Short mmCIF file of C-alpha atoms and ligand atoms in Angstrom, two decimals:
data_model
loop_
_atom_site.label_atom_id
_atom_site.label_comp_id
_atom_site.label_asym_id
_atom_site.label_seq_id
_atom_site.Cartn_x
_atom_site.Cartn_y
_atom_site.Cartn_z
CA UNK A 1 57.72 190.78 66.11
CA UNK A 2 59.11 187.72 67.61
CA UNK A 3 56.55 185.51 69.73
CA UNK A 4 57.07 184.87 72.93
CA UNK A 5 57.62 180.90 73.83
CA UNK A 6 55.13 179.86 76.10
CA UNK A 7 56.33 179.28 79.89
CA UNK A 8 56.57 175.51 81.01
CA UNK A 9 56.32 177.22 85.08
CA UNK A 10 52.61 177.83 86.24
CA UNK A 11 51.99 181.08 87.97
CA UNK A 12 51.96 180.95 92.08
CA UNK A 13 49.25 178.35 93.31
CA UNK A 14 45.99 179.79 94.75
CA UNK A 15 45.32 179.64 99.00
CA UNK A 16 43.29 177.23 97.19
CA UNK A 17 45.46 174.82 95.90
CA UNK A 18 48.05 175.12 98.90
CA UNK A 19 44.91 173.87 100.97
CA UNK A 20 44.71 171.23 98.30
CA UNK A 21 48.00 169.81 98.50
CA UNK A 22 48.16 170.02 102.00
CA UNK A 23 45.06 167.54 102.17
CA UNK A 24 46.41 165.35 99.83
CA UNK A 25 49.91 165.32 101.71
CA UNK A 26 48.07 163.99 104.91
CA UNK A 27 46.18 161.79 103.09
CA UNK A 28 49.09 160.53 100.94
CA UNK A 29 49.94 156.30 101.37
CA UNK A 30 52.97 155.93 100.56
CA UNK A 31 53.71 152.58 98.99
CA UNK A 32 54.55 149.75 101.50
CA UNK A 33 58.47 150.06 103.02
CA UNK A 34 59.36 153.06 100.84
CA UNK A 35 60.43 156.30 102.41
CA UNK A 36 59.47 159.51 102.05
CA UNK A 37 62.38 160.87 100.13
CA UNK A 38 62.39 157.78 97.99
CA UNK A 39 58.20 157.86 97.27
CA UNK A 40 59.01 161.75 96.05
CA UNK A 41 61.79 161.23 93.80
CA UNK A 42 59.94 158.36 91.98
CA UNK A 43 57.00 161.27 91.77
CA UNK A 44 59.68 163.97 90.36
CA UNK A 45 60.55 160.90 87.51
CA UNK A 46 57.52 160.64 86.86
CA UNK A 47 56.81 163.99 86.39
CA UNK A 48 59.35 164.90 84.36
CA UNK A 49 58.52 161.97 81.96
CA UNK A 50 54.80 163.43 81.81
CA UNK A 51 55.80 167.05 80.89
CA UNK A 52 59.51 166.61 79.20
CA UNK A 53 58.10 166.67 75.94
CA UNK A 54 56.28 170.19 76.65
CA UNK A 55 59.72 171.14 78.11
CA UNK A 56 61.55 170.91 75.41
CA UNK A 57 59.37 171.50 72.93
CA UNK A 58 59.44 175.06 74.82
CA UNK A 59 63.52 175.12 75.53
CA UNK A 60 63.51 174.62 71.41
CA UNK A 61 60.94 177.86 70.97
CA UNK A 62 63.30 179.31 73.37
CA UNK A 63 66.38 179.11 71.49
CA UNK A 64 64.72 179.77 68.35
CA UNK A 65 63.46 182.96 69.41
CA UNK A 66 67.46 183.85 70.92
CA UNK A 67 68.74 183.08 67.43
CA UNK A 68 65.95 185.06 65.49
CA UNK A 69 67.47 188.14 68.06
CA UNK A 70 70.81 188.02 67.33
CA UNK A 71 69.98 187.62 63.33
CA UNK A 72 68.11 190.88 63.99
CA UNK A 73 70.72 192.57 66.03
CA UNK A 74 73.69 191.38 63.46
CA UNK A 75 71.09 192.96 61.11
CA UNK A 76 71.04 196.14 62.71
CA UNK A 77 74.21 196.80 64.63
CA UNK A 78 77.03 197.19 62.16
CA UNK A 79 79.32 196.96 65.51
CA UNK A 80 78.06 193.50 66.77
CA UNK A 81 78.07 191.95 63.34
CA UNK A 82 81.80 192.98 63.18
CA UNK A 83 82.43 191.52 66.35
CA UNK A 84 80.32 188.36 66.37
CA UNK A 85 81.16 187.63 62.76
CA UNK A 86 84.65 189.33 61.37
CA UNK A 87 87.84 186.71 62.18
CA UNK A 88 90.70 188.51 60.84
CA UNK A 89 92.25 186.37 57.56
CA UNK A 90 95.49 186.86 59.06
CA UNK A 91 96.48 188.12 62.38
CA UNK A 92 99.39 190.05 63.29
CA UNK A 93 102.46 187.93 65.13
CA UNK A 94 103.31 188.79 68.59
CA UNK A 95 105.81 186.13 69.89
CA UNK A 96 103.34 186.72 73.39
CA UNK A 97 101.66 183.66 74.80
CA UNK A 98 99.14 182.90 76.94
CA UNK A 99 98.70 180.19 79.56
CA UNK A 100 95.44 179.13 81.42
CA UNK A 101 96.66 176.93 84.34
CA UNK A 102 94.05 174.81 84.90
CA UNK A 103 95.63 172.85 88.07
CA UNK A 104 92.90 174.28 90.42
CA UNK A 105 90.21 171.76 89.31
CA UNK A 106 89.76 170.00 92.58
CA UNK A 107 89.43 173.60 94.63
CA UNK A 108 86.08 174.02 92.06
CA UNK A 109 82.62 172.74 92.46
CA UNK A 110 81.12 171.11 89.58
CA UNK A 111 79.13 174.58 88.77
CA UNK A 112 82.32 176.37 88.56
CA UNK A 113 83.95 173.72 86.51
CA UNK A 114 81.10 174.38 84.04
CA UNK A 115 81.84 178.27 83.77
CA UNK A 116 85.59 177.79 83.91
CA UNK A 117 84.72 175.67 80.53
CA UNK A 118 82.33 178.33 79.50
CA UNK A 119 85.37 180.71 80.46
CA UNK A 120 87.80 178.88 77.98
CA UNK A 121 85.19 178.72 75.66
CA UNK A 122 85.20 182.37 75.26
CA UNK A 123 88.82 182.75 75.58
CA UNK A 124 88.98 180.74 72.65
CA UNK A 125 86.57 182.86 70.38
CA UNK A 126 88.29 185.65 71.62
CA UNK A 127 91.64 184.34 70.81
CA UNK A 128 90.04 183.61 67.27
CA UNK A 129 88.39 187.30 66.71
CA UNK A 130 91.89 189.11 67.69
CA UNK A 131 93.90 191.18 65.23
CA UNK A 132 96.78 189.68 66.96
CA UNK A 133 98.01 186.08 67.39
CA UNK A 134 98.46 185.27 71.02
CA UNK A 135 97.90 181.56 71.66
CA UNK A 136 96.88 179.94 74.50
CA UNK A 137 97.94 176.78 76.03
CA UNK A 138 95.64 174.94 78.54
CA UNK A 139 97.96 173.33 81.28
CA UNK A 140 97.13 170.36 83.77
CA UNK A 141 93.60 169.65 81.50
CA UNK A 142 93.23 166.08 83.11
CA UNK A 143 90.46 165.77 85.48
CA UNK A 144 86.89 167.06 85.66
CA UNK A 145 87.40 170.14 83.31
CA UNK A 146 88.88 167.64 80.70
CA UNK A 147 85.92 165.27 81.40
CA UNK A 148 83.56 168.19 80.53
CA UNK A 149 84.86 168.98 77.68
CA UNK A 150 84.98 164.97 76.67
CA UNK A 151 81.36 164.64 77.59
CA UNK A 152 79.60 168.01 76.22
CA UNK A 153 82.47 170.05 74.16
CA UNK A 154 83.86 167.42 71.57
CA UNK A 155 84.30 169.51 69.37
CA UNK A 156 87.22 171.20 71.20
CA UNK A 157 89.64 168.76 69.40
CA UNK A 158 89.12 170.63 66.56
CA UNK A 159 89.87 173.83 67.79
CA UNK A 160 92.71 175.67 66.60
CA UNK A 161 95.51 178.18 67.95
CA UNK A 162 94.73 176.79 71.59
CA UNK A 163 97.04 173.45 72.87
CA UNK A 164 94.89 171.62 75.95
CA UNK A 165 97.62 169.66 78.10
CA UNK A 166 97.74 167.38 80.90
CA UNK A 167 101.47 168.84 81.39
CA UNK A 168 101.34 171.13 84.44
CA UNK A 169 103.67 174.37 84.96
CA UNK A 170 106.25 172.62 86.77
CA UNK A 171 107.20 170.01 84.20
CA UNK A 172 107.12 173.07 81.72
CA UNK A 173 109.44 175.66 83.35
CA UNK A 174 112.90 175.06 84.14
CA UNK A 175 115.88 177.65 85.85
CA UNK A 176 116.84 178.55 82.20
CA UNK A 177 113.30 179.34 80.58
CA UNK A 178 111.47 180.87 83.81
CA UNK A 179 112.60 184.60 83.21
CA UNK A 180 110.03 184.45 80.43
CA UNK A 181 107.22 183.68 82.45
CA UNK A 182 104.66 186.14 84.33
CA UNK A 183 101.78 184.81 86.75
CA UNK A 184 99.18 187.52 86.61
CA UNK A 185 97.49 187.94 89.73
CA UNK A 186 95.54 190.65 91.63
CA UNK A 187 97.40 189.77 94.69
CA UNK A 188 100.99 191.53 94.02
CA UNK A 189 101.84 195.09 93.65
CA UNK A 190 103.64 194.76 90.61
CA UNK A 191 101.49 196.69 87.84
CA UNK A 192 101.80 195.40 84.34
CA UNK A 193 102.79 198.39 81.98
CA UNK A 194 102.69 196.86 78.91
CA UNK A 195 102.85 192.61 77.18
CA UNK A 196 106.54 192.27 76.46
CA UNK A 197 107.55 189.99 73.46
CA UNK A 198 108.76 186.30 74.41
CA UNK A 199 107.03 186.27 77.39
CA UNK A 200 104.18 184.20 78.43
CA UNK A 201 101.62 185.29 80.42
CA UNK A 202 100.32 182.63 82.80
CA UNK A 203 96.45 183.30 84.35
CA UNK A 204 95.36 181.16 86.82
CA UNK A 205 91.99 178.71 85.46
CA UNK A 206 90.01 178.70 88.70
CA UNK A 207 86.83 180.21 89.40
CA UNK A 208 86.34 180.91 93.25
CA UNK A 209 84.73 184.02 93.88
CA UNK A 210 87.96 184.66 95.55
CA UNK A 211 87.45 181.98 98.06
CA UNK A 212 90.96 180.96 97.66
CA UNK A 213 92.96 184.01 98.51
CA UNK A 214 96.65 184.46 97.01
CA UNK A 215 96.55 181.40 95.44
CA UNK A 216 98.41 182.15 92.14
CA UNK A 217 100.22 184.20 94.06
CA UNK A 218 101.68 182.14 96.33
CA UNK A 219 101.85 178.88 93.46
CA UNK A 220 104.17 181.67 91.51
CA UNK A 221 106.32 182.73 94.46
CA UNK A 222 106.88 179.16 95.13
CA UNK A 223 107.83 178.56 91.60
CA UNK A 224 110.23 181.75 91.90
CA UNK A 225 107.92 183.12 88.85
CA UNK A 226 107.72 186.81 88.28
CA UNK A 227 104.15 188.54 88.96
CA UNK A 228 101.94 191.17 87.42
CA UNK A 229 98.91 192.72 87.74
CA UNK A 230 96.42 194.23 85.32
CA UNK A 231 97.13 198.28 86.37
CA UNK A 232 93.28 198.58 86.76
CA UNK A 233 93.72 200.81 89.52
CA UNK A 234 95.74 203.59 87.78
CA UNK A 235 92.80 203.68 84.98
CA UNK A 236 89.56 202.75 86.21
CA UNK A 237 87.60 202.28 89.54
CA UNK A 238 85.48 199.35 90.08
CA UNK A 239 82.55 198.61 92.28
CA UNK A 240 84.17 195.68 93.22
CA UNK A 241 87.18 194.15 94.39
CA UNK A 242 90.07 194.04 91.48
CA UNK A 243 89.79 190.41 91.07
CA UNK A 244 88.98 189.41 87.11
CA UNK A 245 88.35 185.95 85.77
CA UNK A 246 89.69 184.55 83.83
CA UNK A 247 88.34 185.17 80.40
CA UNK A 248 88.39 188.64 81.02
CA UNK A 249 92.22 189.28 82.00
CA UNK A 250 93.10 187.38 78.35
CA UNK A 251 90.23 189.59 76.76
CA UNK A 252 91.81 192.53 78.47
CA UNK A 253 95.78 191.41 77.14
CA UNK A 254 94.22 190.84 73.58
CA UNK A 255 92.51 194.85 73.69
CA UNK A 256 95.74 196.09 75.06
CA UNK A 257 97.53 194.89 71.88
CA UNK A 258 94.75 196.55 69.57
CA UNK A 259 94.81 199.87 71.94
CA UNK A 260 98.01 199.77 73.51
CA UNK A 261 96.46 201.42 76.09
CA UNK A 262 95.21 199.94 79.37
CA UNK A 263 92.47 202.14 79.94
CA UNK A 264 90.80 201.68 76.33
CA UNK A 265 91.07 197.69 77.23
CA UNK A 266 89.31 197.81 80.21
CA UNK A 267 86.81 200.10 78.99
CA UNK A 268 86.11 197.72 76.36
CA UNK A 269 86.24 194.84 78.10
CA UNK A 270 84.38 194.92 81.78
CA UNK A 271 81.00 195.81 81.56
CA UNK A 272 79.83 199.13 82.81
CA UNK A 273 77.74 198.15 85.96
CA UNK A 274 81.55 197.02 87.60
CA UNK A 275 83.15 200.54 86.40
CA UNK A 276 82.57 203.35 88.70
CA UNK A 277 82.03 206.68 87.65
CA UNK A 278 83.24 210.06 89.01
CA UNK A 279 85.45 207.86 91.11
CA UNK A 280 82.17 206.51 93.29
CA UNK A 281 83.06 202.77 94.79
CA UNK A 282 81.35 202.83 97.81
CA UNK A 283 79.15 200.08 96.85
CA UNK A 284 81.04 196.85 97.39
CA UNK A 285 79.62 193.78 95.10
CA UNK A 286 80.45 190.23 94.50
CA UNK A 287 84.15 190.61 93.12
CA UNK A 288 83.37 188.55 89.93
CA UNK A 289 81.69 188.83 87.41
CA UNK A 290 79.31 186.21 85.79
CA UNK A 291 80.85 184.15 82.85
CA UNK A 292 79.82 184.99 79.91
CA UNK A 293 79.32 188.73 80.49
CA UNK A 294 82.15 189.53 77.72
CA UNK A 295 80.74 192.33 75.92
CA UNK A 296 81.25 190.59 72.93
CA UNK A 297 81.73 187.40 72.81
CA UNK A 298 78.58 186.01 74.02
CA UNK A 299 79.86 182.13 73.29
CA UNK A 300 76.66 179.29 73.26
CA UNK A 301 77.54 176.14 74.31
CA UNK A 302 78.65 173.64 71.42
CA UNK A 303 78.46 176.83 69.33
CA UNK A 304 82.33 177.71 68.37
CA UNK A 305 83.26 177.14 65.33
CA UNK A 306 86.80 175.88 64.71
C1 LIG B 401 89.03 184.44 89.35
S1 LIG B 401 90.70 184.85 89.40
C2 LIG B 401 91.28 183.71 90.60
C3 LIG B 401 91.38 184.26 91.97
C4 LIG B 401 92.15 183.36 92.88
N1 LIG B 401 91.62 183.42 94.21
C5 LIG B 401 93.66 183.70 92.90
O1 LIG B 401 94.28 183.45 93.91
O2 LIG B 401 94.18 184.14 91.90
C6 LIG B 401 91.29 184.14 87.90
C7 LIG B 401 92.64 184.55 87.47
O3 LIG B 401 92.60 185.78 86.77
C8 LIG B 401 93.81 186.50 86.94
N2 LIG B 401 93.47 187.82 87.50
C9 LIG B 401 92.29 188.19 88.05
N3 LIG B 401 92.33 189.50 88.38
C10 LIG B 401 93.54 189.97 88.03
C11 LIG B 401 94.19 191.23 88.10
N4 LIG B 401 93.58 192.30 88.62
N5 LIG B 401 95.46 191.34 87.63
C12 LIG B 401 96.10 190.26 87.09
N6 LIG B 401 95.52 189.06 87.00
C13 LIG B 401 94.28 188.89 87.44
C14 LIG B 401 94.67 185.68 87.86
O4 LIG B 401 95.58 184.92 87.09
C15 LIG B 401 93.67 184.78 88.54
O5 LIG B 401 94.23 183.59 88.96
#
């Protein structure tokens, strides 16, 4: 049995020790012509330098303990090991490409950057695991996603099958090539039956809980690009809204090609809790789903190999 790591978090203070505080609040001098706010934050540093140690000394139990599960579950779960651990030697050409337009940075918070880099992250191990070769190209990867992945994902430079590029969609389509280019989005009413050779399949790199209504949309109508949408509706119900992000639409095009079949690739691919059964979707939720929920590919931080 695995141990549990020891919590860094106390349990709730006592009536007691609120009264405590409190006293000690009122009582509290703060140091000649410093403020408040100021007199705290030097009290968070210095907390944080007293207990760091016990932090991380707790984070490392922590991650021990998450890597001692998945041994046991690649262990024990023929199906996982296969997916966590199988890359195909070869994989099977499909002259289909992917691109994750990435021009949306400055419409993201920094917390969303993070999971749209989580988001490629996954993509790429994805990409990596399929049967079938379908690349992916990064577009307009020049501001604060590219400065993530400078400052914690280094090793993306090693990565293979996937082009980052501070090129943007306009400088890469022109009047002659733009017939081969979709813009998937859940705003048009143009279902995608199937992933037609020599196209490329463009999905849009933002994550916005839908904040930012029609945007791909309305970027691909002004680039006189055609659109397509995943046919979720004609398969499956969801709980939620139809809008996907963007590491599961590419998981969902890489399934199709093993399945041919929509309805196995969304199966596979969206987790459960969003699928309604028996046609029930009276429950609205949040319309996306958390990064990282891939069925999967659970990706790590710093933990793809090349
Ligand atoms: C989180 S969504 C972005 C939503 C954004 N508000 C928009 O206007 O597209 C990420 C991307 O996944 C793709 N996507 C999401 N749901 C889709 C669907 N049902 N069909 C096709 N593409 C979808 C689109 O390319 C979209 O830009």
């Amino acid at each position: 049995m695995n141990q549990q790591p020891q919590k860094v978090k106390n349990n709730p203070p006592s009536a007691e020790e609120i009264e405590r505080r409190r006293k000690a609040k009122q009582n509290e001098v703060l140091p000649e012509g410093m403020s408040r706010r100021e007199w705290k934050k030097i009290q968070k540093q210095q907390k944080w330098e007293e207990t760091k140690d016990q932090y991380r000394e707790v984070m490392r139990a922590k991650k021990k303990l998450q890597r001692d599960r998945k041994r046991d579950r690649i262990k024990n779960d023929d199906e996982y090991k296969n997916s966590i651990l199988k890359k195909p030697k070869t994989q099977i050409a499909t002259d289909v490409k992917f691109i994750i337009d990435c021009e949306f940075d400055d419409l993201m918070n920094i917390k969303e950057i993070t999971s749209m880099s989580r988001q490629i992250q996954t993509s790429y191990s994805i990409m990596r695991h399929s049967p079938y070769k379908l690349p992916i190209q990064i577009t307009s990867f020049n501001k604060r996603l590219q400065e993530r992945f400078e400052t914690s994902l280094q090793e993306y430079k090693n990565w293979q099958g996937i082009e980052f590029t501070s090129t943007n969609l306009e400088e890469l389509i022109t009047e002659e090539n733009k017939d081969q280019f979709v813009y998937l989005t859940a705003d048009t009413d143009d279902d995608l039956m199937e992933l037609t050779s020599d196209h490329t399949y463009i999905i849009g790199g933002i994550v916005d809980k839908n904040r930012h209504k029609r945007l791909c949309y309305d970027k691909a109508k002004k680039l006189g690009l055609k659109c397509g949408r995943l046919p979720i509706g004609k398969y499956i119900k969801l709980y939620s809204r139809d809008v996907l992000v963007t590491s599961h639409v590419y998981e969902i095009c890489c399934k199709w090609f093993e399945f041919k079949d929509w309805g196995d690739a969304f199966n596979k691919v969206l987790p459960p809790r969003k699928v309604a059964s028996n046609g029930d979707v009276s429950e609205s939720k949040e319309s996306e789903s958390k990064v990282g929920e891939s069925k999967e590919h659970e990706i790590k931080e710093n933990k793809i190999a090349p």
